[in-house]
């Protein structure tokens, strides 16, 4: 992602994913692991689905009710993670979290997700920008065997 | 008459010209909590300059604390016009008071098939304890239908109440839409049917004159922090004979008269029966100062002023094409709205970026939003220290529209 991304383009990316989320749908079959996430201070109430095969994140998608920030951040995450090795996915997650908390991070792997670089300006919304990401991380780490819905 | 400018001199939160996101703070979340005036802060502090425990010392310092605790009880009694200070139980807040009614009275006396009447506009703290009690006793929860504006009427209570109804548990002022319910009439309906009425006063006691004898209610719950008092202190008012019949919620020191190891216990009389353990003494000191402060300003003045402010705000909001107000007709200082096309949380974040504090979300009344047909709303709520200029600032920011993502990129 070029550093020259203008604020106007960043807004556009967020709104595109909010208005037309690409990965907001039910999983294709029963082979997905899922995790329910909800926020104490926002209305976000989502389900994240991840299909891992041979240590590769084959597919991710999500459903639920969410604000603009959580909708766009979760949707962008899905696009970014699909097809990645679990190890790569973890690295991307770590860079994203570092960016959200204003620590030095590797922007070369974040692609569109850099649009959330200013989230810390609105500290109350950090949870919104990370809720879907945390779900993916938990599923990768713990191999949640939640009943596919 | 309310002189906001003069009143604000009593409040450190205003005196210190606090800023939020680089803008002067406009605080419109008074239904969630309120600012504390100097006398309350001083009263809280004063406890720690003369510290002792209450009702368990043989020395002057402890006696002095007992006197102060009793003075607060008397102040609360006067404030809500209870018959006796022994009808005033200290709790941690309205939620604990409501739980005490549910577990101390409901769990003890409700039988299978008895009915508890609630509404869809109640706060979670006035619903969830009853779910649990219903589960424990086999009692049944029924919802009194609201009008299409979301209002509770005595007429609908009359239609829903039956011979098995034992309790009617409703808010005096609802926390999302801010309607002032006709509790006096509803209490009459409840009593005529042989039921008791428990009133959630969290949003009413701080804002309007509440007289428990005039309303003839059986229980009243409210919190100190929503009326300029400290957090962690609240009140349960109950008619004495009912408190006397109830079980305590907590057991332990300070609430038993004597007990034997074989299990024979005799409890103290109310209110001490319900006050096991060391009480929130700083909170009790602060609550009295808060009550005295409100009395000095006058509850009638507060009510009148907030009503004017609400009408002003609604009239100004109505001029904006991009705003939907959900409760233009409600009487209290709670304004519930959305900006068209903007998710409530996103709008609240945008307002935060302009220094305006509002609450977004489901406001704990999760059921109500099904009824309203929207998943989330923005709530602005005023108090007597809210100025017309605060409302103007809100209107200006809403008027300028702006892109809510400005909160992140401007």
Coordinates of C-alpha atoms in Angstrom, one line a residue:
Chain A
X1 CA 0.0 0.0 0.0
X2 CA 1.6 3.3 -1.0
X3 CA 2.2 5.7 1.8
X4 CA 0.7 8.4 -0.4
X5 CA -2.9 7.1 0.2
X6 CA -4.8 10.3 0.8
X7 CA -7.3 10.6 3.6
X8 CA -10.0 11.0 1.0
X9 CA -9.1 7.6 -0.5
X10 CA -9.0 6.0 3.0
X11 CA -12.5 7.2 3.8
X12 CA -13.6 5.9 0.4
X13 CA -12.1 2.4 1.2
X14 CA -13.9 2.3 4.6
X15 CA -17.2 3.4 3.1
X16 CA -17.0 0.9 0.2
X17 CA -16.5 -2.0 2.6
X18 CA -19.3 -0.7 4.9
X19 CA -21.8 -0.2 2.1
X20 CA -20.9 -3.3 0.2
X21 CA -19.0 -5.7 2.4
X22 CA -17.5 -8.5 0.3
X23 CA -17.2 -11.2 2.9
X24 CA -20.3 -10.6 5.0
X25 CA -22.1 -13.9 4.3
X26 CA -22.8 -17.3 5.8
X27 CA -20.0 -19.9 5.3
X28 CA -20.3 -22.2 2.4
X29 CA -20.4 -25.4 4.4
X30 CA -19.9 -26.9 7.8
X31 CA -16.2 -27.1 7.6
X32 CA -15.6 -23.7 9.2
X33 CA -14.6 -22.9 12.7
X34 CA -16.5 -19.9 14.1
X35 CA -16.3 -17.5 17.0
X36 CA -19.0 -15.2 18.3
X37 CA -17.7 -11.7 19.3
X38 CA -19.5 -8.9 20.9
X39 CA -18.5 -5.5 22.2
X40 CA -19.3 -4.0 25.6
X41 CA -19.3 -0.5 24.4
X42 CA -20.6 -0.8 20.9
X43 CA -23.4 -2.6 19.3
X44 CA -21.0 -5.0 17.4
X45 CA -22.3 -8.5 17.6
X46 CA -20.7 -10.6 15.0
X47 CA -19.8 -14.2 14.0
X48 CA -16.4 -14.8 12.3
X49 CA -16.0 -18.0 10.3
X50 CA -12.6 -19.4 9.4
X51 CA -11.7 -22.4 7.3
X52 CA -8.2 -23.7 7.9
X53 CA -6.8 -26.5 5.8
X54 CA -3.2 -27.8 5.9
X55 CA -2.3 -24.8 8.0
X56 CA -3.6 -22.4 5.4
X57 CA -6.4 -19.9 5.9
X58 CA -8.5 -21.1 3.0
X59 CA -11.5 -18.9 3.6
X60 CA -12.9 -16.4 6.1
X61 CA -16.3 -14.7 6.2
X62 CA -18.5 -13.0 8.8
X63 CA -22.1 -12.2 9.7
X64 CA -23.9 -10.0 12.2
X65 CA -24.6 -6.4 13.2
X66 CA -21.7 -4.0 13.4
X67 CA -20.8 -0.3 13.1
X68 CA -18.9 1.2 10.2
X69 CA -15.5 0.7 11.7
X70 CA -16.0 -2.9 12.7
X71 CA -17.8 -3.8 9.5
X72 CA -15.0 -2.4 7.3
X73 CA -12.1 -3.7 9.4
X74 CA -13.5 -7.2 9.6
X75 CA -14.3 -7.2 5.9
X76 CA -10.9 -6.0 5.0
X77 CA -9.3 -8.6 7.2
X78 CA -11.2 -11.4 5.5
X79 CA -9.9 -10.3 2.1
X80 CA -6.4 -10.0 3.5
X81 CA -6.2 -13.3 5.2
X82 CA -7.8 -15.6 2.6
X83 CA -5.2 -17.9 1.1
X84 CA -2.5 -17.0 3.7
X85 CA -0.5 -19.5 5.7
X86 CA -1.5 -19.5 9.3
X87 CA 2.0 -18.1 10.2
X88 CA 1.7 -15.3 7.7
X89 CA -1.8 -14.5 9.0
X90 CA -0.5 -14.3 12.5
X91 CA 2.2 -11.9 11.4
X92 CA -0.3 -9.7 9.6
X93 CA -2.5 -9.7 12.7
X94 CA 0.5 -8.6 14.9
X95 CA 1.4 -5.7 12.5
X96 CA -2.2 -4.6 12.4
X97 CA -2.5 -4.5 16.2
X98 CA 0.8 -2.6 16.4
X99 CA -0.5 -0.1 14.0
X100 CA -3.8 0.3 16.0
X101 CA -1.8 0.9 19.2
X102 CA 0.6 3.4 17.4
X103 CA 3.7 1.1 17.7
X104 CA 6.2 0.7 14.9
X105 CA 4.7 -1.8 12.3
X106 CA 5.4 -3.3 9.0
X107 CA 2.9 -1.7 6.6
X108 CA 4.0 -3.8 3.6
X109 CA 1.7 -6.6 4.7
X110 CA -1.4 -4.6 5.6
X111 CA -2.6 -3.4 2.3
X112 CA -6.0 -1.7 2.6
X113 CA -6.0 -2.3 6.4
X114 CA -3.8 0.8 6.8
X115 CA -6.9 2.9 6.5
X116 CA -7.4 2.2 10.3
X117 CA -4.1 3.8 11.2
X118 CA -5.9 6.7 12.9
X119 CA -8.2 4.6 15.1
X120 CA -6.4 5.6 18.3
X121 CA -7.6 9.1 17.8
X122 CA -11.0 7.7 19.0
X123 CA -9.8 5.4 21.7
X124 CA -13.3 4.2 22.5
X125 CA -13.4 2.6 19.0
X126 CA -10.3 0.5 19.1
X127 CA -12.3 -2.5 20.0
X128 CA -14.5 -1.9 16.9
X129 CA -11.4 -1.9 14.7
X130 CA -10.0 -5.1 16.2
X131 CA -13.1 -7.2 17.0
X132 CA -13.0 -9.3 13.9
X133 CA -9.3 -9.6 13.9
X134 CA -9.2 -10.9 17.4
X135 CA -11.7 -13.5 16.5
X136 CA -9.5 -14.8 13.7
X137 CA -6.5 -14.8 16.0
X138 CA -8.4 -16.8 18.6
X139 CA -9.5 -19.3 16.1
X140 CA -6.0 -19.7 14.8
X141 CA -4.5 -20.0 18.3
X142 CA -7.0 -22.2 19.9
X143 CA -8.6 -24.0 17.0
X144 CA -12.0 -23.2 18.3
X145 CA -14.2 -26.2 17.8
X146 CA -17.4 -24.3 18.1
X147 CA -20.2 -25.9 16.5
X148 CA -20.5 -24.5 13.0
X149 CA -23.9 -22.7 13.3
Chain B
X1 CA -34.9 30.2 38.4
X2 CA -31.8 28.2 37.3
X3 CA -28.7 30.3 36.7
X4 CA -26.5 27.9 34.9
X5 CA -23.5 30.1 34.9
X6 CA -23.6 30.5 38.6
X7 CA -24.3 26.8 39.2
X8 CA -21.3 25.8 37.1
X9 CA -19.0 27.6 39.5
X10 CA -19.8 24.8 42.0
X11 CA -18.7 22.1 39.6
X12 CA -15.0 21.3 39.1
X13 CA -15.8 19.6 35.8
X14 CA -16.9 23.0 34.5
X15 CA -14.6 25.3 36.5
X16 CA -11.5 23.7 35.1
X17 CA -12.6 24.3 31.5
X18 CA -12.1 20.7 30.5
X19 CA -11.5 19.9 26.9
X20 CA -12.3 16.8 24.9
X21 CA -10.6 16.2 21.6
X22 CA -9.4 19.8 21.6
X23 CA -12.9 21.2 22.1
X24 CA -14.6 22.6 25.2
X25 CA -16.5 19.7 26.8
X26 CA -20.2 19.5 26.1
X27 CA -21.6 16.9 28.5
X28 CA -24.9 15.5 27.3
X29 CA -24.8 12.0 29.0
X30 CA -26.5 12.9 32.3
X31 CA -28.8 9.9 32.1
X32 CA -25.7 7.8 32.5
X33 CA -24.0 9.7 35.3
X34 CA -23.7 13.3 36.6
X35 CA -21.0 15.7 37.7
X36 CA -20.4 16.3 41.3
X37 CA -20.5 19.8 43.0
X38 CA -17.8 20.9 45.5
X39 CA -20.0 20.2 48.6
X40 CA -20.3 16.6 47.6
X41 CA -16.6 16.2 47.0
X42 CA -15.9 17.9 50.4
X43 CA -18.4 15.6 52.1
X44 CA -16.8 12.5 50.7
X45 CA -13.3 13.7 51.7
X46 CA -14.5 14.7 55.1
X47 CA -15.2 11.1 55.9
X48 CA -11.5 10.2 55.4
X49 CA -10.4 13.0 57.7
X50 CA -12.5 11.6 60.5
X51 CA -12.5 7.9 59.7
X52 CA -14.1 5.3 61.8
X53 CA -16.5 2.5 61.2
X54 CA -20.1 2.9 62.0
X55 CA -22.3 1.0 64.4
X56 CA -19.5 -0.9 66.0
X57 CA -17.3 1.3 68.1
X58 CA -17.5 2.3 71.7
X59 CA -15.7 5.6 71.1
X60 CA -16.7 9.1 70.1
X61 CA -15.3 8.9 66.6
X62 CA -17.5 5.9 65.8
X63 CA -20.5 7.5 67.3
X64 CA -20.0 10.6 65.1
X65 CA -20.1 8.4 62.0
X66 CA -23.3 6.8 63.2
X67 CA -24.8 10.2 63.6
X68 CA -23.8 11.2 60.1
X69 CA -25.2 7.9 58.6
X70 CA -28.5 8.6 60.4
X71 CA -28.5 12.2 59.1
X72 CA -28.2 10.9 55.5
X73 CA -31.1 8.5 56.1
X74 CA -33.2 11.4 57.4
X75 CA -32.2 13.5 54.4
X76 CA -33.3 10.7 52.0
X77 CA -36.5 10.3 53.9
X78 CA -37.2 14.0 53.6
X79 CA -36.2 14.1 49.9
X80 CA -38.7 11.4 48.9
X81 CA -41.2 12.0 51.7
X82 CA -41.0 8.5 53.3
X83 CA -42.8 8.0 56.5
X84 CA -39.7 7.0 58.4
X85 CA -36.0 6.9 58.0
X86 CA -36.2 3.2 58.7
X87 CA -37.7 2.7 55.3
X88 CA -34.5 3.9 53.7
X89 CA -32.0 1.1 52.9
X90 CA -28.5 1.9 51.6
X91 CA -27.4 -0.2 48.6
X92 CA -24.7 0.0 46.0
X93 CA -27.0 1.6 43.5
X94 CA -30.4 1.2 41.7
X95 CA -29.4 -2.1 40.2
X96 CA -28.7 -3.6 43.7
X97 CA -31.9 -2.1 45.0
X98 CA -33.9 -3.6 42.2
X99 CA -32.2 -7.0 42.8
X100 CA -33.0 -6.7 46.5
X101 CA -36.7 -6.4 45.7
X102 CA -36.5 -9.4 43.3
X103 CA -34.5 -11.7 45.6
X104 CA -35.6 -10.4 49.0
X105 CA -39.3 -10.2 48.3
X106 CA -40.0 -11.9 44.9
X107 CA -38.0 -15.1 45.5
X108 CA -39.5 -15.5 49.0
X109 CA -43.2 -14.9 48.3
X110 CA -43.9 -15.6 44.6
X111 CA -45.5 -19.0 43.8
X112 CA -45.8 -21.0 40.6
X113 CA -48.1 -19.2 38.2
X114 CA -48.0 -15.8 40.0
X115 CA -47.5 -13.0 37.5
X116 CA -44.9 -10.2 37.4
X117 CA -45.7 -7.3 35.1
X118 CA -42.9 -5.5 33.3
X119 CA -42.7 -3.4 30.2
X120 CA -40.4 -3.7 27.1
X121 CA -39.0 -0.3 28.0
X122 CA -37.4 -1.4 31.3
X123 CA -33.7 -1.2 32.0
X124 CA -31.9 -4.5 32.1
X125 CA -31.6 -4.1 35.9
X126 CA -35.4 -4.2 36.2
X127 CA -35.8 -7.2 34.0
X128 CA -33.0 -9.7 34.5
X129 CA -33.5 -10.2 38.2
X130 CA -37.1 -11.1 37.5
X131 CA -36.0 -13.6 34.8
X132 CA -34.0 -15.3 37.5
X133 CA -36.8 -15.1 40.1
X134 CA -39.3 -16.5 37.6
X135 CA -36.9 -19.4 37.0
X136 CA -36.6 -20.0 40.7
X137 CA -40.3 -19.7 41.7
X138 CA -42.2 -20.7 38.5
X139 CA -43.7 -17.2 38.4
X140 CA -44.6 -15.9 35.0
X141 CA -43.4 -12.6 33.4
X142 CA -45.9 -10.6 31.4
X143 CA -45.2 -7.4 29.5
X144 CA -47.6 -4.5 29.7
X145 CA -48.1 -3.3 26.1
X146 CA -46.8 0.1 25.3
X147 CA -48.6 2.6 23.1
X148 CA -47.2 3.1 19.6
X149 CA -45.1 6.0 20.9
X150 CA -43.6 3.7 23.5
X151 CA -45.5 5.0 26.4
X152 CA -46.9 3.1 29.4
X153 CA -50.5 3.9 30.3
X154 CA -52.5 3.0 33.4
X155 CA -55.2 1.8 31.0
X156 CA -52.8 -0.8 29.5
X157 CA -51.8 -1.9 33.0
X158 CA -55.5 -2.4 33.8
X159 CA -55.9 -4.5 30.7
X160 CA -52.9 -6.7 31.6
X161 CA -53.3 -7.1 35.3
X162 CA -55.0 -10.2 36.7
X163 CA -55.9 -12.0 39.8
X164 CA -52.5 -13.8 39.7
X165 CA -50.5 -10.6 39.4
X166 CA -48.4 -10.1 42.5
X167 CA -46.0 -7.4 41.3
X168 CA -45.9 -4.5 38.8
X169 CA -42.3 -3.4 38.2
X170 CA -41.9 -0.3 36.1
X171 CA -39.7 2.7 35.6
X172 CA -40.9 6.1 36.7
X173 CA -39.0 7.7 33.8
X174 CA -37.8 5.3 31.1
X175 CA -34.2 5.5 30.3
X176 CA -34.3 5.4 26.5
X177 CA -37.4 7.4 25.6
X178 CA -37.8 9.5 28.7
X179 CA -41.5 9.3 29.2
X180 CA -42.8 10.2 32.7
X181 CA -45.1 7.4 33.6
X182 CA -48.3 8.2 35.6
X183 CA -47.1 6.1 38.6
X184 CA -49.8 7.4 40.9
X185 CA -52.5 6.0 38.7
X186 CA -50.6 2.8 37.9
X187 CA -50.0 2.2 41.7
X188 CA -53.8 2.6 42.2
X189 CA -54.5 0.0 39.5
X190 CA -51.9 -2.4 41.0
X191 CA -53.2 -2.1 44.5
X192 CA -56.8 -2.5 43.4
X193 CA -55.8 -5.8 41.9
X194 CA -54.0 -6.8 45.1
X195 CA -50.5 -6.4 43.6
X196 CA -47.5 -4.5 44.8
X197 CA -45.6 -1.9 42.7
X198 CA -41.9 -1.5 42.5
X199 CA -40.7 1.6 40.8
X200 CA -37.3 2.1 39.2
X201 CA -36.6 5.7 40.0
X202 CA -33.0 5.9 38.6
X203 CA -34.1 8.5 36.0
X204 CA -36.8 10.2 37.9
X205 CA -35.5 10.9 41.5
X206 CA -32.6 13.1 40.2
X207 CA -34.9 15.2 37.9
X208 CA -38.4 15.5 39.4
X209 CA -40.0 15.7 42.8
X210 CA -40.8 12.2 43.9
X211 CA -43.1 11.7 46.9
X212 CA -43.5 8.0 47.8
X213 CA -46.5 8.6 50.0
X214 CA -48.3 10.7 47.4
X215 CA -47.6 8.1 44.7
X216 CA -48.4 5.4 47.2
X217 CA -45.7 3.0 45.9
X218 CA -44.3 0.0 47.7
X219 CA -40.7 0.1 46.6
X220 CA -38.5 2.8 45.0
X221 CA -34.9 2.2 43.7
X222 CA -32.4 4.9 42.7
X223 CA -28.7 5.7 42.5
X224 CA -26.6 8.4 44.0
X225 CA -24.3 9.0 41.1
X226 CA -27.2 10.1 38.8
X227 CA -28.1 12.9 41.2
X228 CA -24.7 14.6 41.7
X229 CA -23.8 12.1 44.4
X230 CA -20.9 9.5 44.5
X231 CA -20.9 6.2 42.7
X232 CA -21.5 3.0 44.7
X233 CA -24.3 4.4 46.8
X234 CA -28.0 3.9 46.1
X235 CA -31.2 3.6 47.9
X236 CA -34.0 1.1 48.2
X237 CA -37.1 2.7 49.7
X238 CA -39.7 0.2 50.9
X239 CA -42.8 0.4 53.0
X240 CA -41.7 -0.7 56.4
X241 CA -44.0 -3.7 56.8
X242 CA -42.8 -5.0 53.5
X243 CA -39.1 -4.5 54.3
X244 CA -39.8 -6.3 57.6
X245 CA -41.2 -9.3 55.7
X246 CA -38.3 -9.5 53.3
X247 CA -35.2 -11.6 53.3
X248 CA -31.8 -9.9 53.3
X249 CA -29.8 -10.3 50.1
X250 CA -26.4 -10.3 52.0
X251 CA -25.8 -11.8 55.3
X252 CA -23.0 -11.0 57.7
X253 CA -21.8 -8.5 60.2
X254 CA -24.0 -5.6 61.2
X255 CA -27.3 -7.2 60.2
X256 CA -27.8 -9.9 62.8
X257 CA -28.9 -9.4 66.4
X258 CA -27.5 -12.7 67.6
X259 CA -26.9 -16.2 66.3
X260 CA -26.0 -19.5 67.6
X261 CA -23.8 -22.1 65.9
X262 CA -26.7 -24.5 65.5
X263 CA -28.2 -22.0 62.9
X264 CA -30.7 -20.0 64.9
X265 CA -30.3 -16.5 63.8
X266 CA -32.3 -13.4 64.6
X267 CA -31.8 -10.5 62.3
X268 CA -31.9 -6.8 63.1
X269 CA -34.9 -4.9 62.0
X270 CA -34.9 -2.9 58.7
X271 CA -33.0 -1.1 57.4
X272 CA -30.0 -2.6 59.3
X273 CA -31.2 -6.1 58.3
X274 CA -30.2 -5.4 54.7
X275 CA -26.9 -3.6 55.4
X276 CA -24.4 -6.4 56.1
X277 CA -20.8 -5.5 56.2
X278 CA -19.2 -2.1 56.4
X279 CA -21.3 0.4 54.4
X280 CA -20.0 2.8 51.7
X281 CA -19.6 5.5 54.3
X282 CA -17.9 8.1 52.1
X283 CA -20.8 7.5 49.6
X284 CA -23.4 8.0 52.4
X285 CA -21.7 11.3 53.4
X286 CA -21.6 12.4 49.8
X287 CA -25.2 11.4 49.1
X288 CA -26.5 13.7 51.9
X289 CA -24.5 16.6 50.4
X290 CA -26.0 15.9 47.0
X291 CA -29.5 15.8 48.4
X292 CA -29.0 19.1 50.2
X293 CA -27.5 20.6 47.1
X294 CA -30.5 19.6 45.0
X295 CA -32.9 20.8 47.6
X296 CA -31.2 24.2 47.6
X297 CA -31.7 24.5 43.9
X298 CA -35.2 23.1 44.2
X299 CA -36.6 20.0 42.4
X300 CA -39.5 22.0 40.9
X301 CA -37.0 24.4 39.4
X302 CA -34.9 21.5 38.0
X303 CA -37.9 19.9 36.5
X304 CA -39.2 23.1 34.9
X305 CA -35.8 24.0 33.5
X306 CA -35.1 20.6 32.0
X307 CA -38.5 20.5 30.4
X308 CA -37.8 23.9 28.7
X309 CA -34.4 22.7 27.6
X310 CA -35.9 19.5 26.1
X311 CA -38.6 21.5 24.2
X312 CA -35.9 23.9 22.9
X313 CA -33.7 21.0 21.8
X314 CA -36.5 19.1 20.0
X315 CA -37.7 22.3 18.2
X316 CA -34.1 22.9 17.0
X317 CA -33.6 19.3 16.0
X318 CA -36.9 19.3 14.1
X319 CA -35.4 22.0 11.8
X320 CA -32.7 19.5 10.6
X321 CA -33.7 17.3 7.7
X322 CA -31.0 14.8 8.5
X323 CA -32.1 14.0 12.1
X324 CA -34.9 11.6 13.3
X325 CA -36.1 12.2 16.9
X326 CA -37.7 9.2 18.4
X327 CA -39.3 10.8 21.4
X328 CA -40.3 14.4 20.6
X329 CA -43.3 14.2 23.0
X330 CA -41.6 12.8 26.1
X331 CA -41.5 15.0 29.1
X332 CA -38.0 14.5 30.5
X333 CA -34.6 15.8 29.4
X334 CA -33.8 12.7 27.4
X335 CA -33.5 13.1 23.6
X336 CA -33.2 10.0 21.5
X337 CA -32.3 10.4 17.9
X338 CA -30.3 9.2 14.9
X339 CA -28.7 11.0 12.0
X340 CA -30.1 9.5 8.8
X341 CA -27.8 7.0 7.2
X342 CA -25.2 7.1 10.0
X343 CA -24.9 4.3 12.5
X344 CA -25.5 5.5 16.1
X345 CA -22.0 4.6 17.3
X346 CA -20.4 6.3 14.4
X347 CA -22.4 9.5 15.1
X348 CA -21.5 9.4 18.7
X349 CA -17.8 9.0 17.8
X350 CA -18.1 12.0 15.5
X351 CA -19.7 14.0 18.3
X352 CA -16.9 13.0 20.6
X353 CA -14.4 14.4 18.0
X354 CA -16.2 17.7 18.5
X355 CA -16.1 17.5 22.3
X356 CA -19.7 16.4 22.7
X357 CA -20.4 13.5 25.1
X358 CA -23.5 11.5 24.2
X359 CA -24.5 7.9 24.6
X360 CA -25.0 5.6 21.7
X361 CA -26.3 2.0 21.6
X362 CA -29.0 0.1 23.1
X363 CA -28.9 1.9 26.4
X364 CA -29.3 -1.4 28.3
X365 CA -33.0 -1.5 27.3
X366 CA -32.3 -4.2 24.7
X367 CA -35.9 -5.2 24.2
X368 CA -37.0 -1.7 23.4
X369 CA -35.0 -1.4 20.2
X370 CA -36.9 -4.2 18.7
X371 CA -40.0 -2.2 19.5
X372 CA -38.6 1.0 18.0
X373 CA -37.5 -0.7 14.9
X374 CA -33.9 0.4 15.0
X375 CA -31.0 -1.4 16.4
X376 CA -29.3 1.6 18.0
X377 CA -29.9 5.2 18.8
X378 CA -28.0 8.2 20.0
X379 CA -29.1 9.6 23.4
X380 CA -28.5 13.1 24.6
X381 CA -29.6 13.8 28.2
X382 CA -29.6 17.1 30.1
X383 CA -29.3 18.1 33.8
X384 CA -29.9 21.4 35.5
X385 CA -26.3 22.5 34.7
X386 CA -26.8 21.9 31.0
X387 CA -26.9 25.3 29.1
X388 CA -28.8 26.3 26.1
X389 CA -25.4 26.8 24.5
X390 CA -24.7 23.1 25.0
X391 CA -27.8 22.3 22.9
X392 CA -26.8 24.9 20.3
X393 CA -23.4 23.3 20.0
X394 CA -25.0 19.9 19.4
X395 CA -27.3 21.4 16.8
X396 CA -24.4 23.2 15.1
X397 CA -22.4 20.0 14.8
X398 CA -25.4 18.0 13.6
X399 CA -26.3 20.8 11.2
X400 CA -22.8 21.0 9.7
X401 CA -23.3 17.4 9.0
X402 CA -19.8 16.7 8.1
X403 CA -18.6 13.2 7.3
X404 CA -18.6 11.1 10.4
X405 CA -15.2 9.7 9.3
X406 CA -13.8 13.2 10.0
X407 CA -13.4 11.8 13.5
X408 CA -10.5 9.8 12.2
X409 CA -9.1 11.8 9.3
X410 CA -9.7 15.5 10.0

